[in-house]
Amino acid sequence: MQNVPLLINGEFVRSSSTQFIDVTNPVNSEVIAQTPVATDAEMQQAIASAKEAFETWKKVPVTERSRLMMRYQALLKENIDEIGKILSQETGKTFADAKGDVWRGIEVVEQAINMPSLMMGETVENVARSIDTYSYVQPLGVCTGITPFNFPAMIPLWMFPMAVAAGNTFVLKPSEQDPLTPMKLAELFQQAGAPKGVLNVVHGGREQVDTLLEHPDIKAVSFVGSVPVGQYIYQTATKHMKRAQCFAGAKNHTVIMPDANKAQVINNLVGASVGAAGQRCMAISVAVFVGSSKEWVEELIPKFKEVTPGVWDDENAAFGPLISAQAKERVLNFIQSGKDQGAKCLVDGSGFELPGYEKGNWVGPTLFDGVTKDMTIYQEEIFGPVLCCMHVDTLDEALELINANEYGNGTSIFTGSGAAARKFQTEVEVGQVGINVPIPVPLPFFSFTGWKKSFYGDLHAYGKQAVRFYSETKTVTARWFEDDIPSGPNMTINLS
């Protein structure tokens, strides 16, 4: 049994808290660790440590900060198997999926290495006679990140490497359901040479989050999670005069045109809907078949039945269990509601059990057809291995359906027509669009750009937008007088 430590001022310390949250292995529900609920004193120490470290860290040359990220990404790559194993055991993800989680985070660290060029300001010489104007990009101060259970490596690595490389210090509050992976990331960050206090890690629940949201020394808040929590965090953070970027729920649609490559569509729909047990904010949960493509739904049935969940080290396992018993119950309730409201359950995974792991949080791949807009399984984010199939006659109807949805995280279209693809990408009201790509998560030199109810804030994660989120711009207008000093004061705004 592990007692998960805190990281405060460069030291991994055992919390003095008397409150703990069990960390369970999703494949068998065994408790593998306990997460402390940090005391108020520990929270204050972590924030104070970050504030003190900022005074030194902001003065460190950006090239040195970049070299720290070089060392860090090398350590992450060297230890990817170990991180993947830890991640698998506390989330239930397959080993391959777990390493993919880590790798997508490593890509963001590699982008943070580019911070010297990303933080370049702008210069114009002689904007007026003998006057130059130039700008500097400077760090904010202490930033914080509140991360979800479903990507315990990738999402923390979205946040603190970009913030720290930009010259800020950071307080990370990972999910209490799987804190072991973030702690391993923090351990390697310290090993890479991060100075004391640059990264701090605390644990807990709402009270600890509120402390971060309300503390005057925290300047920016980044969050990934559900809609109600995202709304709360955004409103609370901005109320306390902080920057906030809050990534919330999703209901991602894939449109299938009759001219698409059928084999590619079938394979991509299966993987994009039930991979990682559907616990991805970019998972495809709705397939919209246009015109004659509706006939392809029947061919999904055998493909769904072939997909078998399993434990993390089973190379034949397609995906693992859900994160918790509560998550399983929630998904099962959604499946039952689909049946009750008249959808056709073509493949039912609600009764799946894995022999020898009957206490695990298992739900098998589930396929519904005949889903309509008024059904709960369409209106709500299921966050499980469930695909809902819908039918429309035209691309215009598909666009109308998607644009009427309150979420705008990701969408995709499968087609052989450039005209259809261009119409779709132009008219769809969703932030991230795939063309013959089911899950269009952009690489880190772009930004993760959900729209509508999927995102609260102005600047998105990673890429250039993250640099802007974690920095301020200082503009300097300078003049050095020559010998011919003009007589008398200038009483106008004209600089010349």
Tab-separated table of C-alpha atoms in Angstrom:
chain	number	residue	atom	x	y	z
A	1	MET	CA	0.000	0.000	0.000
A	2	GLN	CA	1.498	3.303	-1.108
A	3	ASN	CA	0.880	6.580	0.657
A	4	VAL	CA	1.038	9.103	-2.169
A	5	PRO	CA	3.402	11.961	-1.250
A	6	LEU	CA	3.155	15.667	-1.872
A	7	LEU	CA	5.869	17.618	-3.674
A	8	ILE	CA	6.588	20.882	-1.879
A	9	ASN	CA	9.671	23.027	-2.392
A	10	GLY	CA	11.554	20.250	-4.158
A	11	GLU	CA	10.897	17.617	-1.472
A	12	PHE	CA	8.576	14.620	-1.631
A	13	VAL	CA	6.881	14.675	1.753
A	14	ARG	CA	4.316	12.556	3.546
A	15	SER	CA	1.195	14.558	4.236
A	16	SER	CA	0.177	15.153	7.841
A	17	SER	CA	-3.468	14.822	6.790
A	18	THR	CA	-5.788	12.363	8.504
A	19	GLN	CA	-8.022	12.162	5.410
A	20	PHE	CA	-7.192	9.823	2.546
A	21	ILE	CA	-8.836	8.733	-0.705
A	22	ASP	CA	-8.390	5.153	-1.916
A	23	VAL	CA	-6.738	4.576	-5.283
A	24	THR	CA	-8.141	1.347	-6.737
A	25	ASN	CA	-6.990	-0.902	-9.546
A	26	PRO	CA	-9.951	-0.867	-11.977
A	27	VAL	CA	-9.427	-4.477	-13.115
A	28	ASN	CA	-10.163	-5.954	-9.680
A	29	SER	CA	-11.156	-3.015	-7.415
A	30	GLU	CA	-8.212	-3.633	-5.084
A	31	VAL	CA	-6.842	-0.612	-3.235
A	32	ILE	CA	-3.280	0.025	-4.419
A	33	ALA	CA	-2.568	3.392	-2.812
A	34	GLN	CA	-4.040	6.173	-0.726
A	35	THR	CA	-4.159	9.799	-1.803
A	36	PRO	CA	-3.908	12.351	1.028
A	37	VAL	CA	-6.287	15.276	1.248
A	38	ALA	CA	-3.701	18.007	1.735
A	39	THR	CA	-4.085	20.205	4.791
A	40	ASP	CA	-4.550	23.941	4.427
A	41	ALA	CA	-1.052	24.472	5.799
A	42	GLU	CA	0.379	22.178	3.110
A	43	MET	CA	-1.559	23.989	0.407
A	44	GLN	CA	-0.226	27.325	1.613
A	45	GLN	CA	3.326	25.935	1.739
A	46	ALA	CA	3.108	24.699	-1.839
A	47	ILE	CA	1.832	28.035	-3.136
A	48	ALA	CA	4.378	29.993	-1.091
A	49	SER	CA	7.156	27.762	-2.394
A	50	ALA	CA	6.071	28.416	-5.987
A	51	LYS	CA	5.849	32.160	-5.340
A	52	GLU	CA	9.329	32.305	-3.851
A	53	ALA	CA	10.823	30.179	-6.637
A	54	PHE	CA	9.267	32.449	-9.273
A	55	GLU	CA	11.399	35.395	-8.197
A	56	THR	CA	14.502	33.450	-9.236
A	57	TRP	CA	13.120	31.273	-12.008
A	58	LYS	CA	11.735	34.155	-14.082
A	59	LYS	CA	15.283	35.538	-14.352
A	60	VAL	CA	16.765	32.275	-15.640
A	61	PRO	CA	17.579	32.626	-19.346
A	62	VAL	CA	14.984	31.047	-21.578
A	63	THR	CA	17.705	28.932	-23.167
A	64	GLU	CA	18.462	27.331	-19.784
A	65	ARG	CA	14.767	26.674	-19.224
A	66	SER	CA	14.697	25.048	-22.653
A	67	ARG	CA	17.624	22.796	-21.731
A	68	LEU	CA	15.728	21.646	-18.646
A	69	MET	CA	12.948	20.518	-20.983
A	70	MET	CA	15.487	18.718	-23.176
A	71	ARG	CA	16.713	16.734	-20.198
A	72	TYR	CA	13.153	16.085	-19.085
A	73	GLN	CA	11.933	14.740	-22.413
A	74	ALA	CA	14.960	12.438	-22.565
A	75	LEU	CA	14.106	11.028	-19.127
A	76	LEU	CA	10.455	10.587	-20.083
A	77	LYS	CA	11.479	8.602	-23.163
A	78	GLU	CA	13.943	6.487	-21.169
A	79	ASN	CA	11.242	5.664	-18.601
A	80	ILE	CA	8.208	5.370	-20.857
A	81	ASP	CA	7.712	1.664	-20.129
A	82	GLU	CA	7.814	2.215	-16.363
A	83	ILE	CA	5.438	5.175	-16.588
A	84	GLY	CA	3.159	3.152	-18.845
A	85	LYS	CA	3.038	0.283	-16.373
A	86	ILE	CA	2.151	2.597	-13.483
A	87	LEU	CA	-0.484	4.291	-15.621
A	88	SER	CA	-1.988	0.965	-16.717
A	89	GLN	CA	-2.306	-0.331	-13.183
A	90	GLU	CA	-4.124	2.717	-11.825
A	91	THR	CA	-6.329	3.459	-14.859
A	92	GLY	CA	-6.873	0.015	-16.371
A	93	LYS	CA	-5.612	1.119	-19.787
A	94	THR	CA	-3.865	-1.410	-21.952
A	95	PHE	CA	-0.089	-1.081	-21.960
A	96	ALA	CA	0.004	0.156	-25.546
A	97	ASP	CA	-2.688	2.747	-24.852
A	98	ALA	CA	-0.911	3.842	-21.664
A	99	LYS	CA	2.343	4.426	-23.517
A	100	GLY	CA	0.396	6.386	-26.114
A	101	ASP	CA	-0.892	8.576	-23.290
A	102	VAL	CA	2.693	9.244	-22.188
A	103	TRP	CA	3.946	9.822	-25.717
A	104	ARG	CA	1.367	12.487	-26.510
A	105	GLY	CA	2.578	14.276	-23.382
A	106	ILE	CA	6.206	13.952	-24.443
A	107	GLU	CA	5.319	15.708	-27.694
A	108	VAL	CA	4.193	18.748	-25.706
A	109	VAL	CA	7.461	18.734	-23.731
A	110	GLU	CA	9.294	18.730	-27.057
A	111	GLN	CA	7.281	21.775	-28.053
A	112	ALA	CA	8.249	23.456	-24.761
A	113	ILE	CA	11.889	23.044	-25.819
A	114	ASN	CA	11.123	25.585	-28.555
A	115	MET	CA	10.297	28.261	-25.988
A	116	PRO	CA	13.167	30.611	-27.022
A	117	SER	CA	11.526	31.139	-30.397
A	118	LEU	CA	7.970	30.971	-29.034
A	119	MET	CA	8.681	33.823	-26.610
A	120	MET	CA	10.167	36.184	-29.147
A	121	GLY	CA	8.729	39.666	-29.029
A	122	GLU	CA	8.317	42.169	-31.865
A	123	THR	CA	10.307	45.219	-32.909
A	124	VAL	CA	9.732	48.178	-35.196
A	125	GLU	CA	12.530	50.656	-35.608
A	126	ASN	CA	11.795	54.338	-36.099
A	127	VAL	CA	8.037	54.226	-35.496
A	128	ALA	CA	8.448	57.988	-35.215
A	129	ARG	CA	11.556	60.145	-35.536
A	130	SER	CA	14.296	58.545	-33.420
A	131	ILE	CA	11.712	56.400	-31.594
A	132	ASP	CA	11.712	52.585	-31.551
A	133	THR	CA	9.005	50.274	-30.201
A	134	TYR	CA	9.605	46.719	-29.113
A	135	SER	CA	7.820	44.116	-27.013
A	136	TYR	CA	8.861	41.416	-24.561
A	137	VAL	CA	6.977	38.259	-23.632
A	138	GLN	CA	7.243	37.767	-19.871
A	139	PRO	CA	5.903	35.113	-17.464
A	140	LEU	CA	2.854	35.624	-15.245
A	141	GLY	CA	3.900	34.095	-11.937
A	142	VAL	CA	2.437	31.091	-10.117
A	143	CYS	CA	0.109	28.974	-12.281
A	144	THR	CA	-1.955	25.917	-11.416
A	145	GLY	CA	-3.359	22.890	-13.235
A	146	ILE	CA	-6.260	20.641	-12.215
A	147	THR	CA	-6.187	17.425	-14.217
A	148	PRO	CA	-8.640	14.541	-14.888
A	149	PHE	CA	-8.334	10.793	-14.442
A	150	ASN	CA	-8.492	9.731	-18.082
A	151	PHE	CA	-5.060	10.991	-19.219
A	152	PRO	CA	-2.875	11.161	-16.092
A	153	ALA	CA	0.322	11.597	-18.124
A	154	MET	CA	-0.716	13.583	-21.179
A	155	ILE	CA	-2.822	16.272	-19.498
A	156	PRO	CA	-0.314	17.260	-16.770
A	157	LEU	CA	2.310	17.389	-19.525
A	158	TRP	CA	0.004	19.705	-21.495
A	159	MET	CA	0.246	22.121	-18.617
A	160	PHE	CA	3.310	22.494	-16.435
A	161	PRO	CA	6.094	22.066	-19.051
A	162	MET	CA	4.731	24.932	-21.186
A	163	ALA	CA	4.136	27.110	-18.131
A	164	VAL	CA	7.537	26.419	-16.596
A	165	ALA	CA	9.454	26.804	-19.869
A	166	ALA	CA	7.792	30.211	-20.217
A	167	GLY	CA	9.282	31.226	-16.859
A	168	ASN	CA	6.383	30.522	-14.498
A	169	THR	CA	6.217	28.233	-11.500
A	170	PHE	CA	3.461	25.678	-11.053
A	171	VAL	CA	1.205	23.942	-8.535
A	172	LEU	CA	-0.314	20.739	-9.965
A	173	LYS	CA	-3.455	19.135	-8.489
A	174	PRO	CA	-3.856	15.779	-10.275
A	175	SER	CA	-6.897	13.555	-10.129
A	176	GLU	CA	-7.195	11.771	-6.799
A	177	GLN	CA	-8.232	8.625	-8.716
A	178	ASP	CA	-4.838	8.055	-10.382
A	179	PRO	CA	-2.117	10.225	-8.794
A	180	LEU	CA	0.756	7.739	-9.124
A	181	THR	CA	1.477	8.600	-12.748
A	182	PRO	CA	1.674	12.383	-12.144
A	183	MET	CA	3.943	11.759	-9.168
A	184	LYS	CA	6.283	9.758	-11.387
A	185	LEU	CA	6.283	12.633	-13.871
A	186	ALA	CA	7.156	15.004	-11.034
A	187	GLU	CA	9.940	12.703	-9.820
A	188	LEU	CA	11.538	12.690	-13.265
A	189	PHE	CA	11.155	16.472	-13.511
A	190	GLN	CA	13.116	16.888	-10.301
A	191	GLN	CA	15.680	14.395	-11.603
A	192	ALA	CA	16.037	16.513	-14.749
A	193	GLY	CA	17.265	19.367	-12.582
A	194	ALA	CA	14.195	21.475	-11.858
A	195	PRO	CA	14.996	23.955	-9.053
A	196	LYS	CA	13.123	23.704	-5.767
A	197	GLY	CA	9.639	25.127	-5.851
A	198	VAL	CA	9.348	25.410	-9.628
A	199	LEU	CA	6.911	22.473	-9.627
A	200	ASN	CA	4.785	21.558	-6.610
A	201	VAL	CA	2.177	18.781	-6.446
A	202	VAL	CA	-0.755	18.711	-4.022
A	203	HIS	CA	-3.699	16.333	-3.633
A	204	GLY	CA	-7.273	16.481	-2.495
A	205	GLY	CA	-10.780	17.417	-3.523
A	206	ARG	CA	-12.976	20.472	-3.855
A	207	GLU	CA	-11.614	22.274	-0.794
A	208	GLN	CA	-8.064	22.069	-2.133
A	209	VAL	CA	-9.215	23.173	-5.589
A	210	ASP	CA	-11.023	26.152	-4.069
A	211	THR	CA	-7.833	27.165	-2.300
A	212	LEU	CA	-6.023	27.266	-5.636
A	213	LEU	CA	-8.859	29.132	-7.338
A	214	GLU	CA	-9.161	31.785	-4.647
A	215	HIS	CA	-5.544	32.304	-3.604
A	216	PRO	CA	-4.279	35.758	-4.635
A	217	ASP	CA	-0.828	34.449	-5.598
A	218	ILE	CA	-2.204	32.095	-8.281
A	219	LYS	CA	-2.328	33.935	-11.612
A	220	ALA	CA	-3.663	31.349	-14.093
A	221	VAL	CA	-5.745	28.172	-13.868
A	222	SER	CA	-5.886	25.319	-16.381
A	223	PHE	CA	-8.502	22.584	-16.013
A	224	VAL	CA	-9.684	19.513	-17.932
A	225	GLY	CA	-12.816	17.655	-16.869
A	226	SER	CA	-16.614	17.668	-16.955
A	227	VAL	CA	-18.960	20.512	-17.877
A	228	PRO	CA	-20.376	21.388	-14.441
A	229	VAL	CA	-16.941	21.348	-12.825
A	230	GLY	CA	-15.444	23.285	-15.735
A	231	GLN	CA	-18.121	25.949	-15.443
A	232	TYR	CA	-17.564	26.209	-11.704
A	233	ILE	CA	-13.796	26.476	-12.016
A	234	TYR	CA	-13.997	29.052	-14.800
A	235	GLN	CA	-16.508	31.206	-12.922
A	236	THR	CA	-14.650	30.972	-9.627
A	237	ALA	CA	-11.218	31.619	-11.130
A	238	THR	CA	-12.329	34.622	-13.160
A	239	LYS	CA	-14.281	35.976	-10.190
A	240	HIS	CA	-10.953	36.041	-8.367
A	241	MET	CA	-9.276	37.839	-11.294
A	242	LYS	CA	-7.357	34.880	-12.702
A	243	ARG	CA	-6.879	33.676	-16.226
A	244	ALA	CA	-8.660	30.392	-16.862
A	245	GLN	CA	-8.781	27.777	-19.584
A	246	CYS	CA	-11.298	25.043	-18.812
A	247	PHE	CA	-11.784	22.081	-21.149
A	248	ALA	CA	-15.130	20.423	-20.491
A	249	GLY	CA	-17.501	17.891	-22.062
A	250	ALA	CA	-17.964	16.599	-25.577
A	251	LYS	CA	-20.353	14.813	-27.906
A	252	ASN	CA	-18.296	14.079	-30.992
A	253	HIS	CA	-19.936	13.160	-34.300
A	254	THR	CA	-18.489	11.371	-37.316
A	255	VAL	CA	-20.297	11.883	-40.621
A	256	ILE	CA	-20.140	9.004	-43.105
A	257	MET	CA	-20.795	9.857	-46.740
A	258	PRO	CA	-21.821	7.123	-49.226
A	259	ASP	CA	-18.633	7.664	-51.246
A	260	ALA	CA	-16.326	6.954	-48.292
A	261	ASN	CA	-14.023	3.945	-48.089
A	262	LYS	CA	-16.303	1.497	-46.255
A	263	ALA	CA	-13.576	-0.712	-44.768
A	264	GLN	CA	-11.739	2.333	-43.414
A	265	VAL	CA	-14.950	3.729	-41.949
A	266	ILE	CA	-15.856	0.500	-40.144
A	267	ASN	CA	-12.405	0.022	-38.611
A	268	ASN	CA	-12.067	3.658	-37.592
A	269	LEU	CA	-15.508	3.822	-36.009
A	270	VAL	CA	-14.784	0.814	-33.812
A	271	GLY	CA	-11.429	2.075	-32.564
A	272	ALA	CA	-12.483	5.691	-32.124
A	273	SER	CA	-15.627	4.840	-30.161
A	274	VAL	CA	-14.579	2.045	-27.785
A	275	GLY	CA	-10.807	2.580	-27.530
A	276	ALA	CA	-9.700	3.416	-23.980
A	277	ALA	CA	-13.172	2.206	-22.935
A	278	GLY	CA	-14.575	5.370	-24.503
A	279	GLN	CA	-13.017	7.480	-21.756
A	280	ARG	CA	-11.645	10.131	-24.103
A	281	CYS	CA	-13.000	13.634	-24.538
A	282	MET	CA	-12.288	13.213	-28.258
A	283	ALA	CA	-13.885	9.758	-28.593
A	284	ILE	CA	-16.415	9.366	-31.381
A	285	SER	CA	-19.737	8.655	-29.697
A	286	VAL	CA	-22.128	9.411	-32.576
A	287	ALA	CA	-21.915	8.056	-36.132
A	288	VAL	CA	-24.101	9.968	-38.599
A	289	PHE	CA	-24.735	7.881	-41.725
A	290	VAL	CA	-25.737	9.922	-44.777
A	291	GLY	CA	-28.012	8.460	-47.468
A	292	SER	CA	-27.197	4.922	-48.585
A	293	SER	CA	-24.304	4.588	-46.132
A	294	LYS	CA	-26.938	3.615	-43.533
A	295	GLU	CA	-26.631	0.067	-44.878
A	296	TRP	CA	-23.125	-0.131	-43.378
A	297	VAL	CA	-24.386	-0.227	-39.794
A	298	GLU	CA	-24.982	-3.976	-40.017
A	299	GLU	CA	-21.298	-4.487	-40.819
A	300	LEU	CA	-20.359	-2.834	-37.531
A	301	ILE	CA	-22.034	-5.612	-35.546
A	302	PRO	CA	-19.445	-8.395	-36.083
A	303	LYS	CA	-16.603	-5.900	-35.646
A	304	PHE	CA	-17.977	-4.777	-32.281
A	305	LYS	CA	-18.461	-8.374	-31.183
A	306	GLU	CA	-14.837	-9.174	-32.023
A	307	VAL	CA	-13.552	-6.478	-29.654
A	308	THR	CA	-12.687	-7.937	-26.262
A	309	PRO	CA	-11.689	-5.960	-23.154
A	310	GLY	CA	-8.888	-7.274	-20.971
A	311	VAL	CA	-6.180	-6.524	-18.420
A	312	TRP	CA	-3.332	-4.151	-19.155
A	313	ASP	CA	-0.649	-6.749	-19.930
A	314	ASP	CA	-2.838	-8.868	-22.228
A	315	GLU	CA	-1.595	-8.060	-25.723
A	316	ASN	CA	-4.937	-9.178	-27.164
A	317	ALA	CA	-6.991	-6.806	-25.010
A	318	ALA	CA	-8.647	-4.055	-27.037
A	319	PHE	CA	-9.277	-1.852	-24.015
A	320	GLY	CA	-9.496	-2.040	-20.251
A	321	PRO	CA	-12.155	-1.407	-17.601
A	322	LEU	CA	-13.740	1.884	-16.650
A	323	ILE	CA	-11.960	3.891	-13.992
A	324	SER	CA	-14.368	3.185	-11.106
A	325	ALA	CA	-17.488	1.340	-10.015
A	326	GLN	CA	-19.344	4.665	-10.122
A	327	ALA	CA	-18.278	5.228	-13.720
A	328	LYS	CA	-19.446	1.728	-14.644
A	329	GLU	CA	-22.836	2.262	-13.017
A	330	ARG	CA	-23.241	5.563	-14.868
A	331	VAL	CA	-22.522	3.963	-18.258
A	332	LEU	CA	-24.831	1.018	-17.542
A	333	ASN	CA	-27.615	3.475	-16.682
A	334	PHE	CA	-27.098	5.196	-20.031
A	335	ILE	CA	-27.247	1.865	-21.890
A	336	GLN	CA	-30.483	0.960	-20.131
A	337	SER	CA	-31.971	4.354	-20.922
A	338	GLY	CA	-31.188	3.810	-24.611
A	339	LYS	CA	-33.083	0.539	-24.567
A	340	ASP	CA	-35.977	2.052	-22.621
A	341	GLN	CA	-36.281	5.020	-24.985
A	342	GLY	CA	-36.494	2.902	-28.121
A	343	ALA	CA	-32.997	2.723	-29.574
A	344	LYS	CA	-31.997	-0.626	-31.081
A	345	CYS	CA	-29.184	-2.206	-29.064
A	346	LEU	CA	-27.368	-4.194	-31.742
A	347	VAL	CA	-24.444	-5.148	-29.487
A	348	ASP	CA	-24.918	-5.071	-25.709
A	349	GLY	CA	-21.815	-4.948	-23.519
A	350	SER	CA	-23.612	-4.233	-20.262
A	351	GLY	CA	-23.283	-7.800	-18.989
A	352	PHE	CA	-19.624	-8.308	-19.836
A	353	GLU	CA	-17.374	-9.869	-17.188
A	354	LEU	CA	-13.770	-10.941	-17.538
A	355	PRO	CA	-13.140	-14.387	-16.042
A	356	GLY	CA	-10.900	-14.086	-12.998
A	357	TYR	CA	-11.556	-10.345	-12.738
A	358	GLU	CA	-15.246	-10.294	-11.952
A	359	LYS	CA	-14.837	-7.379	-9.542
A	360	GLY	CA	-13.446	-5.155	-12.280
A	361	ASN	CA	-15.339	-2.222	-13.748
A	362	TRP	CA	-16.062	-3.903	-17.065
A	363	VAL	CA	-18.403	-2.766	-19.804
A	364	GLY	CA	-18.148	-4.387	-23.218
A	365	PRO	CA	-18.463	-2.615	-26.575
A	366	THR	CA	-22.035	-1.452	-27.105
A	367	LEU	CA	-23.674	-0.423	-30.386
A	368	PHE	CA	-26.992	1.388	-30.769
A	369	ASP	CA	-28.893	2.139	-33.973
A	370	GLY	CA	-31.968	4.280	-34.537
A	371	VAL	CA	-30.846	6.893	-32.024
A	372	THR	CA	-32.745	10.185	-32.096
A	373	LYS	CA	-31.964	13.666	-30.770
A	374	ASP	CA	-34.421	13.416	-27.879
A	375	MET	CA	-32.775	10.313	-26.354
A	376	THR	CA	-30.603	10.610	-23.268
A	377	ILE	CA	-27.800	8.611	-24.882
A	378	TYR	CA	-27.563	11.323	-27.525
A	379	GLN	CA	-27.957	14.329	-25.270
A	380	GLU	CA	-25.465	13.313	-22.579
A	381	GLU	CA	-21.749	12.498	-22.731
A	382	ILE	CA	-21.647	8.769	-21.924
A	383	PHE	CA	-17.874	8.424	-21.460
A	384	GLY	CA	-17.973	4.696	-22.051
A	385	PRO	CA	-17.515	2.180	-24.924
A	386	VAL	CA	-20.826	3.063	-26.588
A	387	LEU	CA	-21.476	4.158	-30.184
A	388	CYS	CA	-24.798	5.715	-31.222
A	389	CYS	CA	-25.779	5.463	-34.904
A	390	MET	CA	-28.063	8.037	-36.520
A	391	HIS	CA	-29.313	8.501	-40.083
A	392	VAL	CA	-29.874	11.559	-42.275
A	393	ASP	CA	-30.487	12.032	-45.985
A	394	THR	CA	-28.022	14.818	-46.789
A	395	LEU	CA	-24.791	16.432	-45.660
A	396	ASP	CA	-26.768	19.595	-44.890
A	397	GLU	CA	-28.893	17.631	-42.422
A	398	ALA	CA	-25.754	16.201	-40.816
A	399	LEU	CA	-24.307	19.688	-40.420
A	400	GLU	CA	-27.561	20.955	-38.933
A	401	LEU	CA	-27.523	18.103	-36.404
A	402	ILE	CA	-23.942	18.734	-35.323
A	403	ASN	CA	-24.256	22.510	-35.191
A	404	ALA	CA	-27.366	22.264	-33.024
A	405	ASN	CA	-25.447	20.239	-30.433
A	406	GLU	CA	-24.252	22.192	-27.401
A	407	TYR	CA	-20.741	20.721	-27.601
A	408	GLY	CA	-18.025	21.572	-30.094
A	409	ASN	CA	-14.936	19.596	-29.173
A	410	GLY	CA	-14.232	17.351	-32.161
A	411	THR	CA	-15.894	16.040	-35.294
A	412	SER	CA	-14.927	14.261	-38.492
A	413	ILE	CA	-16.157	13.322	-41.926
A	414	PHE	CA	-15.347	10.285	-44.037
A	415	THR	CA	-15.718	10.980	-47.738
A	416	GLY	CA	-13.992	10.688	-51.089
A	417	SER	CA	-15.272	14.084	-52.171
A	418	GLY	CA	-13.112	17.157	-51.768
A	419	ALA	CA	-16.183	19.364	-52.213
A	420	ALA	CA	-18.044	17.610	-49.399
A	421	ALA	CA	-14.989	17.755	-47.138
A	422	ARG	CA	-14.478	21.458	-47.777
A	423	LYS	CA	-18.149	22.249	-47.187
A	424	PHE	CA	-18.006	20.297	-43.932
A	425	GLN	CA	-14.842	21.904	-42.576
A	426	THR	CA	-16.113	25.364	-43.506
A	427	GLU	CA	-19.632	25.131	-42.115
A	428	VAL	CA	-19.311	22.862	-39.090
A	429	GLU	CA	-19.321	24.730	-35.750
A	430	VAL	CA	-16.741	22.586	-33.999
A	431	GLY	CA	-13.190	23.483	-33.019
A	432	GLN	CA	-11.326	20.381	-34.204
A	433	VAL	CA	-12.206	18.770	-37.521
A	434	GLY	CA	-10.983	15.545	-39.084
A	435	ILE	CA	-11.231	14.619	-42.755
A	436	ASN	CA	-10.940	10.832	-43.005
A	437	VAL	CA	-9.333	11.075	-39.552
A	438	PRO	CA	-11.654	9.965	-36.717
A	439	ILE	CA	-10.000	11.659	-33.725
A	440	PRO	CA	-8.446	14.924	-34.926
A	441	VAL	CA	-6.293	15.823	-31.917
A	442	PRO	CA	-3.741	18.352	-33.232
A	443	LEU	CA	-0.036	17.970	-32.629
A	444	PRO	CA	1.473	20.368	-30.060
A	445	PHE	CA	2.732	23.009	-32.487
A	446	PHE	CA	-0.978	23.716	-33.054
A	447	SER	CA	-3.416	24.149	-30.150
A	448	PHE	CA	-6.239	22.017	-28.739
A	449	THR	CA	-9.246	24.093	-29.787
A	450	GLY	CA	-12.634	22.928	-28.518
A	451	TRP	CA	-15.610	25.261	-29.011
A	452	LYS	CA	-18.981	26.019	-27.420
A	453	LYS	CA	-19.752	24.131	-24.192
A	454	SER	CA	-16.584	22.081	-24.592
A	455	PHE	CA	-14.376	25.012	-23.555
A	456	TYR	CA	-14.540	27.997	-21.217
A	457	GLY	CA	-11.871	30.630	-21.706
A	458	ASP	CA	-10.085	32.498	-24.467
A	459	LEU	CA	-6.724	30.789	-24.991
A	460	HIS	CA	-6.399	27.034	-25.516
A	461	ALA	CA	-3.893	24.387	-24.467
A	462	TYR	CA	-0.386	23.904	-25.850
A	463	GLY	CA	0.935	25.436	-29.071
A	464	LYS	CA	1.241	29.206	-29.445
A	465	GLN	CA	-1.979	29.833	-27.541
A	466	ALA	CA	-0.498	28.223	-24.428
A	467	VAL	CA	2.493	30.581	-24.573
A	468	ARG	CA	0.104	33.529	-24.684
A	469	PHE	CA	-1.957	32.043	-21.840
A	470	TYR	CA	1.076	31.690	-19.590
A	471	SER	CA	2.625	35.081	-20.381
A	472	GLU	CA	2.158	38.829	-20.527
A	473	THR	CA	3.394	41.193	-23.223
A	474	LYS	CA	5.360	44.281	-22.210
A	475	THR	CA	5.683	46.954	-24.904
A	476	VAL	CA	8.490	49.527	-24.708
A	477	THR	CA	8.597	52.782	-26.656
A	478	ALA	CA	12.069	54.340	-26.473
A	479	ARG	CA	13.756	57.499	-27.673
A	480	TRP	CA	17.357	58.588	-27.162
A	481	PHE	CA	17.715	62.319	-27.614
A	482	GLU	CA	20.181	63.698	-30.110
A	483	ASP	CA	21.940	67.051	-29.892
A	484	ASP	CA	19.146	69.007	-31.538
A	485	ILE	CA	16.763	68.954	-28.570
A	486	PRO	CA	13.459	70.603	-29.555
A	487	SER	CA	12.543	73.707	-27.626
A	488	GLY	CA	9.431	73.652	-25.433
A	489	PRO	CA	7.107	70.796	-24.398
A	490	ASN	CA	5.153	68.646	-26.839
A	491	MET	CA	1.506	69.026	-25.821
A	492	THR	CA	0.027	66.451	-28.223
A	493	ILE	CA	-0.078	62.643	-28.346
A	494	ASN	CA	1.993	62.723	-31.545
A	495	LEU	CA	5.316	61.104	-30.678
A	496	SER	CA	7.261	62.895	-33.383
